[in-house]
PDB file of C-alpha atoms in Angstrom:
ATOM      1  CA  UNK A 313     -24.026 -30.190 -37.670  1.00  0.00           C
ATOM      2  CA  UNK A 314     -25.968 -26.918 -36.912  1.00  0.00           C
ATOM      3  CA  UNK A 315     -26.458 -28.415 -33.037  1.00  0.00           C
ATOM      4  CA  UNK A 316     -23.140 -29.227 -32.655  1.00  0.00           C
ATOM      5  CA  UNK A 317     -22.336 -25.342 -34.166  1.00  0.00           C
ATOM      6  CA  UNK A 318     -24.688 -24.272 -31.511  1.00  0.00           C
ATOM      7  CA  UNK A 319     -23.089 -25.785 -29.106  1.00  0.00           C
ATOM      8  CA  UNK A 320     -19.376 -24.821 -29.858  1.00  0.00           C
ATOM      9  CA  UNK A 321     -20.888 -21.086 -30.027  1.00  0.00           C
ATOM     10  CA  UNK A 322     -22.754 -21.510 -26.774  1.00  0.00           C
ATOM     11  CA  UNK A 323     -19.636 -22.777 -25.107  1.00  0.00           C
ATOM     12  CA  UNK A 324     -17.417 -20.122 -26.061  1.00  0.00           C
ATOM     13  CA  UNK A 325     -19.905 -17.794 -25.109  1.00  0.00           C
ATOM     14  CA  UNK A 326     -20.098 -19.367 -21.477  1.00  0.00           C
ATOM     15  CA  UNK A 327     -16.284 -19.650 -20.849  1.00  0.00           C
ATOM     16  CA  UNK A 328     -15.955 -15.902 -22.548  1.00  0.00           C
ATOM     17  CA  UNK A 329     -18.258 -14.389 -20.104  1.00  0.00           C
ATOM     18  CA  UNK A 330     -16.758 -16.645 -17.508  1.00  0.00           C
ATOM     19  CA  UNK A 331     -13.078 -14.866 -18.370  1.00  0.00           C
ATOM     20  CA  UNK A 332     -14.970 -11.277 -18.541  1.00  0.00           C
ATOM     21  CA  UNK A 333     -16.225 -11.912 -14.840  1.00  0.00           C
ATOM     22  CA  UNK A 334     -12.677 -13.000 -13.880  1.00  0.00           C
ATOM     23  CA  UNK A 335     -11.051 -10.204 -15.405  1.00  0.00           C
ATOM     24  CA  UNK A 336     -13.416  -7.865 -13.637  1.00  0.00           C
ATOM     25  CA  UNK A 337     -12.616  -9.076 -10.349  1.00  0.00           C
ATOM     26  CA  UNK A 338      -9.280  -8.896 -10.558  1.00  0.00           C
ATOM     27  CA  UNK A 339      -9.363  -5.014 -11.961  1.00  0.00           C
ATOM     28  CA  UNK A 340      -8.334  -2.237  -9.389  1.00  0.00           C
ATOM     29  CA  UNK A 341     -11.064  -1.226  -7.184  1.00  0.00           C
ATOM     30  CA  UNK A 342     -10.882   2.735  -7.934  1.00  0.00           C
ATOM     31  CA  UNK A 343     -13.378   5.177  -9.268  1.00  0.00           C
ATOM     32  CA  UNK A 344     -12.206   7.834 -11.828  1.00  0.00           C
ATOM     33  CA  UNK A 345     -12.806  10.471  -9.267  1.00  0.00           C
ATOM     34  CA  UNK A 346     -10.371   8.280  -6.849  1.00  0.00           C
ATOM     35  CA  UNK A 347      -7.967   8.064 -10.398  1.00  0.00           C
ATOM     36  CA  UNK A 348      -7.984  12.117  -9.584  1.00  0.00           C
ATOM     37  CA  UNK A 349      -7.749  12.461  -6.742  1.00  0.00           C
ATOM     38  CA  UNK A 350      -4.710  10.296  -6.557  1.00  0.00           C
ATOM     39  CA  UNK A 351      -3.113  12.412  -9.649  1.00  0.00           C
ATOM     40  CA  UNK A 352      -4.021  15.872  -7.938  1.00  0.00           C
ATOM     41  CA  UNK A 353      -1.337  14.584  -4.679  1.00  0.00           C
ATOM     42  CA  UNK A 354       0.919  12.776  -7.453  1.00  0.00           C
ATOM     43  CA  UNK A 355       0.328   9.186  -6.750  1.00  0.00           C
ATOM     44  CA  UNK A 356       0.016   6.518  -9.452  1.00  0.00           C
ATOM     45  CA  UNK A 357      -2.587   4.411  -9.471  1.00  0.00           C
ATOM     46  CA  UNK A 358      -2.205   0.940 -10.940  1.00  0.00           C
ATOM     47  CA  UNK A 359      -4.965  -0.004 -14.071  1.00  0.00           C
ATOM     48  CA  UNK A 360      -3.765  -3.455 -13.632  1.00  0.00           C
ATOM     49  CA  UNK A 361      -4.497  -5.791 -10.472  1.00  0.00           C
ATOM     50  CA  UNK A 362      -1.093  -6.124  -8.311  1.00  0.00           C
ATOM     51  CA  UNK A 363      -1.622  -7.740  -5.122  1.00  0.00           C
ATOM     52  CA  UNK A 364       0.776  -6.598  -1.998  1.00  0.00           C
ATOM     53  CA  UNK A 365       3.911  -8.991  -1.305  1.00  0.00           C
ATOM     54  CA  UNK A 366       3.190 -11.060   1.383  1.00  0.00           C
ATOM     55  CA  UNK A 367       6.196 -10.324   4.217  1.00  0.00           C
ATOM     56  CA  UNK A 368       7.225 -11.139   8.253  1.00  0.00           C
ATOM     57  CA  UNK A 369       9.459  -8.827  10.193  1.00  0.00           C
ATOM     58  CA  UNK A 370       9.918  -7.336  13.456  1.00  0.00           C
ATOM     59  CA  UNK A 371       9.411  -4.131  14.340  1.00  0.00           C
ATOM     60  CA  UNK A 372      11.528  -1.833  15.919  1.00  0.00           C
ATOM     61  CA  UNK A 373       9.598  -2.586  19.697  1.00  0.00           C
ATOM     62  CA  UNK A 374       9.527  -6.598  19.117  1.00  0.00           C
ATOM     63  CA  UNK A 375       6.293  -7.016  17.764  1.00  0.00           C
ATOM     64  CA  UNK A 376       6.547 -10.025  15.186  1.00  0.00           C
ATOM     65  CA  UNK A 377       4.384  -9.146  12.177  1.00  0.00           C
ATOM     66  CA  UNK A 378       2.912 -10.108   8.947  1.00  0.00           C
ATOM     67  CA  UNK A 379       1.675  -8.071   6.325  1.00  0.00           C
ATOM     68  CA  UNK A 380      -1.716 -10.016   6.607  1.00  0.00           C
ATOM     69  CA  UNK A 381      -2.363  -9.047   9.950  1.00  0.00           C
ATOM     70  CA  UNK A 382      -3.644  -6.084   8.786  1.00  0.00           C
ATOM     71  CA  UNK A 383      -6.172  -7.756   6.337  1.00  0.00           C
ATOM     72  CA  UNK A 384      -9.134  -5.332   6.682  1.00  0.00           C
ATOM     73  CA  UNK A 385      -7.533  -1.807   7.092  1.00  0.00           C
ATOM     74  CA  UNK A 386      -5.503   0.188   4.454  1.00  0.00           C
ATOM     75  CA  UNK A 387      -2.034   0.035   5.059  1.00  0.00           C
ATOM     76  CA  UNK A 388       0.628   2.810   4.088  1.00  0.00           C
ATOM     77  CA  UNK A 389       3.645   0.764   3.093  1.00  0.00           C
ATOM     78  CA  UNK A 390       6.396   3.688   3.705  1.00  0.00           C
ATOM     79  CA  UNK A 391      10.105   2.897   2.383  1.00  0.00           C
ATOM     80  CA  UNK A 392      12.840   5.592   3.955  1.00  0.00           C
ATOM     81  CA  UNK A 393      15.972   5.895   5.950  1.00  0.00           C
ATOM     82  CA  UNK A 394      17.592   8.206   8.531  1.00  0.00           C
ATOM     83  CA  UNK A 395      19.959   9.589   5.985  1.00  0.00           C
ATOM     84  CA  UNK A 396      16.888  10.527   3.866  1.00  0.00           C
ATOM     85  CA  UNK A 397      16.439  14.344   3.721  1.00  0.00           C
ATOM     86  CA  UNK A 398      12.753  14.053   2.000  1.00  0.00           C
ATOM     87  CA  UNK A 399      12.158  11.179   3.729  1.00  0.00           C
ATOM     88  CA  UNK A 400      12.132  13.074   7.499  1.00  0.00           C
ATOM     89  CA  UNK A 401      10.284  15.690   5.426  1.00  0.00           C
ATOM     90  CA  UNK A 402       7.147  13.851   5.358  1.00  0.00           C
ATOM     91  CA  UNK A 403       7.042  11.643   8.506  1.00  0.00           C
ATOM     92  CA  UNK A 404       5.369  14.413  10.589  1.00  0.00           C
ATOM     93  CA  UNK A 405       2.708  13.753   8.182  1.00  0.00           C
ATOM     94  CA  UNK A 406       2.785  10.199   8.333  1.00  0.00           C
ATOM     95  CA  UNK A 407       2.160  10.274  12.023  1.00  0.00           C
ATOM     96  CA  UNK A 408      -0.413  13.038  11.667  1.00  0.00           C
ATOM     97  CA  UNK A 409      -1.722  10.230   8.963  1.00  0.00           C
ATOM     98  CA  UNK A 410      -1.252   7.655  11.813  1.00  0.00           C
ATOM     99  CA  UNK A 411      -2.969   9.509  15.074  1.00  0.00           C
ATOM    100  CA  UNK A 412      -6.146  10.844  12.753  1.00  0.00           C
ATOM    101  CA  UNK A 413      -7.234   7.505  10.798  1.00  0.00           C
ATOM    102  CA  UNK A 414      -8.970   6.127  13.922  1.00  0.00           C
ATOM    103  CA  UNK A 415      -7.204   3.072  13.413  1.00  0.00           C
ATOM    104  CA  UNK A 416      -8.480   2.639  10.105  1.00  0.00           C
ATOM    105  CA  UNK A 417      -4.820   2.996   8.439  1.00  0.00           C
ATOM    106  CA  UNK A 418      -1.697   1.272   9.039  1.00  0.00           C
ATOM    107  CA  UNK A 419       1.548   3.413   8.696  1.00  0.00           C
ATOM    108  CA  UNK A 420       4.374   0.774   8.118  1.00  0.00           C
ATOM    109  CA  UNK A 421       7.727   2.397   7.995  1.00  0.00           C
ATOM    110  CA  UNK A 422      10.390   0.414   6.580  1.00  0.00           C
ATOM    111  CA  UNK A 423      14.277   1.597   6.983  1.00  0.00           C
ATOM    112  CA  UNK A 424      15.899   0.608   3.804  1.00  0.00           C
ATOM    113  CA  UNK A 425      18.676  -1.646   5.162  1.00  0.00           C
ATOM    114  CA  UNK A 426      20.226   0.060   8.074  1.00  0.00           C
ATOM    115  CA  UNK A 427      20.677  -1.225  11.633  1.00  0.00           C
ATOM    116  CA  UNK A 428      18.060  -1.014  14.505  1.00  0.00           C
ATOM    117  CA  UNK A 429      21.063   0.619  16.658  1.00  0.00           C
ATOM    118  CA  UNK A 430      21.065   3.327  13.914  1.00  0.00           C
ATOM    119  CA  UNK A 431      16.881   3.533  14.219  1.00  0.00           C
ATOM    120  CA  UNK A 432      16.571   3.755  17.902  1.00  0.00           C
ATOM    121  CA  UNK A 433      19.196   6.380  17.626  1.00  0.00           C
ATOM    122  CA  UNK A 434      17.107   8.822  15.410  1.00  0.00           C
ATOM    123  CA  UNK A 435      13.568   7.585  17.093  1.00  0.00           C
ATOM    124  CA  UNK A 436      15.544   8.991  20.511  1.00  0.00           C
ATOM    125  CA  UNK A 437      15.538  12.599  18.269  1.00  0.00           C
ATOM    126  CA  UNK A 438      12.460  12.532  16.189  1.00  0.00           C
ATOM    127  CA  UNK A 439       9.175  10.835  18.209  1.00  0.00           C
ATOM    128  CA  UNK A 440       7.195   8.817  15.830  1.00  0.00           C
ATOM    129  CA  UNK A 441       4.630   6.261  17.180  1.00  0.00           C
ATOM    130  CA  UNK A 442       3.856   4.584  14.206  1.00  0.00           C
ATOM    131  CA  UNK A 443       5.129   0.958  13.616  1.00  0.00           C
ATOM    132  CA  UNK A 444       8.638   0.947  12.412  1.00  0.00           C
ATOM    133  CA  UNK A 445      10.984  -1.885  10.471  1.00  0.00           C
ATOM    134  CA  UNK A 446      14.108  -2.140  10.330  1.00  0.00           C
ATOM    135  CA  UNK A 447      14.679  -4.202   7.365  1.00  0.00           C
ATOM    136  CA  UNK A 448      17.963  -4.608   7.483  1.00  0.00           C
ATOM    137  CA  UNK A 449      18.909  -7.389   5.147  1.00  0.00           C
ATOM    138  CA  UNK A 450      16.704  -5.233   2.104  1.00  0.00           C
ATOM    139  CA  UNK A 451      14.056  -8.320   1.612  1.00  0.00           C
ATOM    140  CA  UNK A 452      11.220  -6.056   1.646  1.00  0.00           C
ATOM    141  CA  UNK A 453      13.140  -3.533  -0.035  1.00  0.00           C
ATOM    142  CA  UNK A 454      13.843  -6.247  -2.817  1.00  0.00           C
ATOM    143  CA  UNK A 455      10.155  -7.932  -2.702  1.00  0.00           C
ATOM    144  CA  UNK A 456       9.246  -4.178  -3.680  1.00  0.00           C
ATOM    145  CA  UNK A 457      11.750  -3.170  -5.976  1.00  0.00           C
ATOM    146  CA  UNK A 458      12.729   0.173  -4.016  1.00  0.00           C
ATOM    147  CA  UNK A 459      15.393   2.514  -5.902  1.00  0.00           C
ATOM    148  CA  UNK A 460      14.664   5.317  -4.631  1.00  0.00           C
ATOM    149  CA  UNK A 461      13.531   7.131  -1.752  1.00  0.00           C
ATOM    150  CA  UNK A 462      11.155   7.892  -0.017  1.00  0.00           C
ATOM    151  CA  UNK A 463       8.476   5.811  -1.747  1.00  0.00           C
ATOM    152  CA  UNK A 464       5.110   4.813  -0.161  1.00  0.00           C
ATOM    153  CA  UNK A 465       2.752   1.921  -1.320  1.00  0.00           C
ATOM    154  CA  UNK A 466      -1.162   2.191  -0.478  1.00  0.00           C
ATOM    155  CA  UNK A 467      -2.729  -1.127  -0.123  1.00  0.00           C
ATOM    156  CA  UNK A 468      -6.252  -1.762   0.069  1.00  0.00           C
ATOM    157  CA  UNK A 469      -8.185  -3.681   3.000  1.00  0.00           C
ATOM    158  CA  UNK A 470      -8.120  -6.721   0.504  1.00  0.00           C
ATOM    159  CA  UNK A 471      -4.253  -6.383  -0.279  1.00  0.00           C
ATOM    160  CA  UNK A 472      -4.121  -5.122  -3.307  1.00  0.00           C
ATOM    161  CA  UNK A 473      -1.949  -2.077  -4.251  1.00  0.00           C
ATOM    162  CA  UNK A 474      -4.115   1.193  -5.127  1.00  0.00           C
ATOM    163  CA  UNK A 475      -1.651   3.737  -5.120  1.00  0.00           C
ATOM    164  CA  UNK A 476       2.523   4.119  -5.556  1.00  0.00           C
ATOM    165  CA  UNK A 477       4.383   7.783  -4.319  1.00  0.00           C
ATOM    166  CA  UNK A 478       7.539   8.614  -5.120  1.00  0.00           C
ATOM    167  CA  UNK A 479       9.175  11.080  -3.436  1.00  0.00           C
ATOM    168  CA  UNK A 480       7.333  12.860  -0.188  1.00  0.00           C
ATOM    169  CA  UNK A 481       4.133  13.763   0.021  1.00  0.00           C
ATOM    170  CA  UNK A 482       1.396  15.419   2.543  1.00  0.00           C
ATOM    171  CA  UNK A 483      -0.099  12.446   3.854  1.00  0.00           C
ATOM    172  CA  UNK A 484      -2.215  14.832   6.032  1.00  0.00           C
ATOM    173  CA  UNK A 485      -4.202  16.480   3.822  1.00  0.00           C
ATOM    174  CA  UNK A 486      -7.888  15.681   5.264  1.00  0.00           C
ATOM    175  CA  UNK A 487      -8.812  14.781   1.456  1.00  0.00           C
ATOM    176  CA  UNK A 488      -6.687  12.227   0.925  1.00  0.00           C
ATOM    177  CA  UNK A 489      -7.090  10.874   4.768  1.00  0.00           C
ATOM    178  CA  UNK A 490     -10.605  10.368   4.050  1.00  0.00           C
ATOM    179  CA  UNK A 491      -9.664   9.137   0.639  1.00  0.00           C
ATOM    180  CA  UNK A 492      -7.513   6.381   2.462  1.00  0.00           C
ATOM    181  CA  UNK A 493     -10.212   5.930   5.038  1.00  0.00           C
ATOM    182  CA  UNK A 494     -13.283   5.277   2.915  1.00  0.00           C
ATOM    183  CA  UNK A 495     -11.437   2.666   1.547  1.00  0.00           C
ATOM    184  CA  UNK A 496     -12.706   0.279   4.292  1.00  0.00           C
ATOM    185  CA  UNK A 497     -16.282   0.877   3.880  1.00  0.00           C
ATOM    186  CA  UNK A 498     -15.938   0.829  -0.071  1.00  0.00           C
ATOM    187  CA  UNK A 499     -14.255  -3.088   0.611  1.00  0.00           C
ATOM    188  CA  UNK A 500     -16.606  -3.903   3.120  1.00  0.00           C
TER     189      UNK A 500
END
C-alpha cells in the first residue's frame, strides 16, 4: 500500500511539474521593466498568453501576404481609416517607426473596411511607405475585435501579442523603438 502511495504521489508530482513547465511557456515573454515601459506610453500588456490571428490579404501594391511571413520580426498590427482624425495623427510616426527599425519591425496598416479606390486616394495626399491593407470586407477587423479606432497590436517575433494601444500614440519615441527592436534578440 505505502508503494503504491508513493507512486500515486510521485506521479502527480511528475505531471504537476510537467503542467508548471507548460504554463511557463505559454506566459508572456515581458520583463516588469518592459510591463513599464509599456504603461509609461499607455499600452496594455497582456499577463495571459494570446497568440496573433493567423490572416492573408493583399496589400494596397499587390503583394499577397500572410501574417506568418513575418515570423521572426515584431510586427505593428495598426487598425485605422481615412476618415480617422487620430488615426492620421500618428501615421507620421508609424513611418518614422517604419524607416528607423532597420527592418526589424513590420508596420501593417489595416483600413477598417473601406475601398482601395478610397486608399489610393488619400496615399496620393499623405506618402506613407509602409505596407498597407485594405481590408475591406472587416475579416481582420472581426478576427481582432476592433471597435474603435485607431488601435495598434504589437506582436512578438514568435506571434504572440505583447502589447494592445488604443487610441494614437508616438510610435517614434527612440525608447519604445528600441523597446520594439530588442524584441528580436530577446526571442532569438
Amino acid at each position: 500500500m505505502i508503494r503504491f502511495v508513493t507512486f500515486l504521489l510521485g506521479l502527480v508530482l511528475f505531471t504537476g511539474s510537467g503542467l508548471a513547465h507548460e504554463d511557463h511557456q505559454h506566459s508572456v515573454p515581458l520583463s516588469e521593466d518592459d510591463r513599464v515601459l509599456l504603461k509609461e506610453y499607455r499600452i496594455d500588456a497582456p499577463f495571459t498568453f494570446i497568440e496573433a490571428h493567423g490572416f492573408s490579404a493583399t496589400l494596397m501594391d499587390g503583394t499577397a501576404i500572410e501574417l506568418t511571413d513575418y515570423h521572426g520580426k515584431v510586427v505593428v498590427l495598426n487598425f485605422w481609416a481615412t476618415w480617422c482624425t487620430p488615426c492620421l495623427k500618428e501615421m507620421p510616426d508609424l513611418e518614422e517607426l517604419w524607416n528607423d527599425s532597420g527592418g526589424k519591425v513590420v508596420v501593417l496598416a489595416i483600413s477598417m473596411g473601406e475601398t482601395e479606390e478610397k486608399i489610393r486616394k488619400f496615399l496620393k495626399k499623405h506618402h506613407f511607405s509602409f505596407p498597407i491593407i485594405a481590408d475591406t470586407d472587416m475579416k481582420i477587423v472581426q478576427l481582432y475585435g476592433v471597435k474603435n479606432l485607431p488601435i495598434t497590436y504589437l506582436v512578438d517575433p514568435d506571434g504572440v501579442i505583447i502589447g494592445r494601444a488604443i487610441g494614437p500614440r508616438d510610435w517614434a519615441k527612440l525608447e519604445l523603438v528600441e523597446f520594439l527592436k530588442s524584441r528580436i534578440s530577446s526571442n532569438n
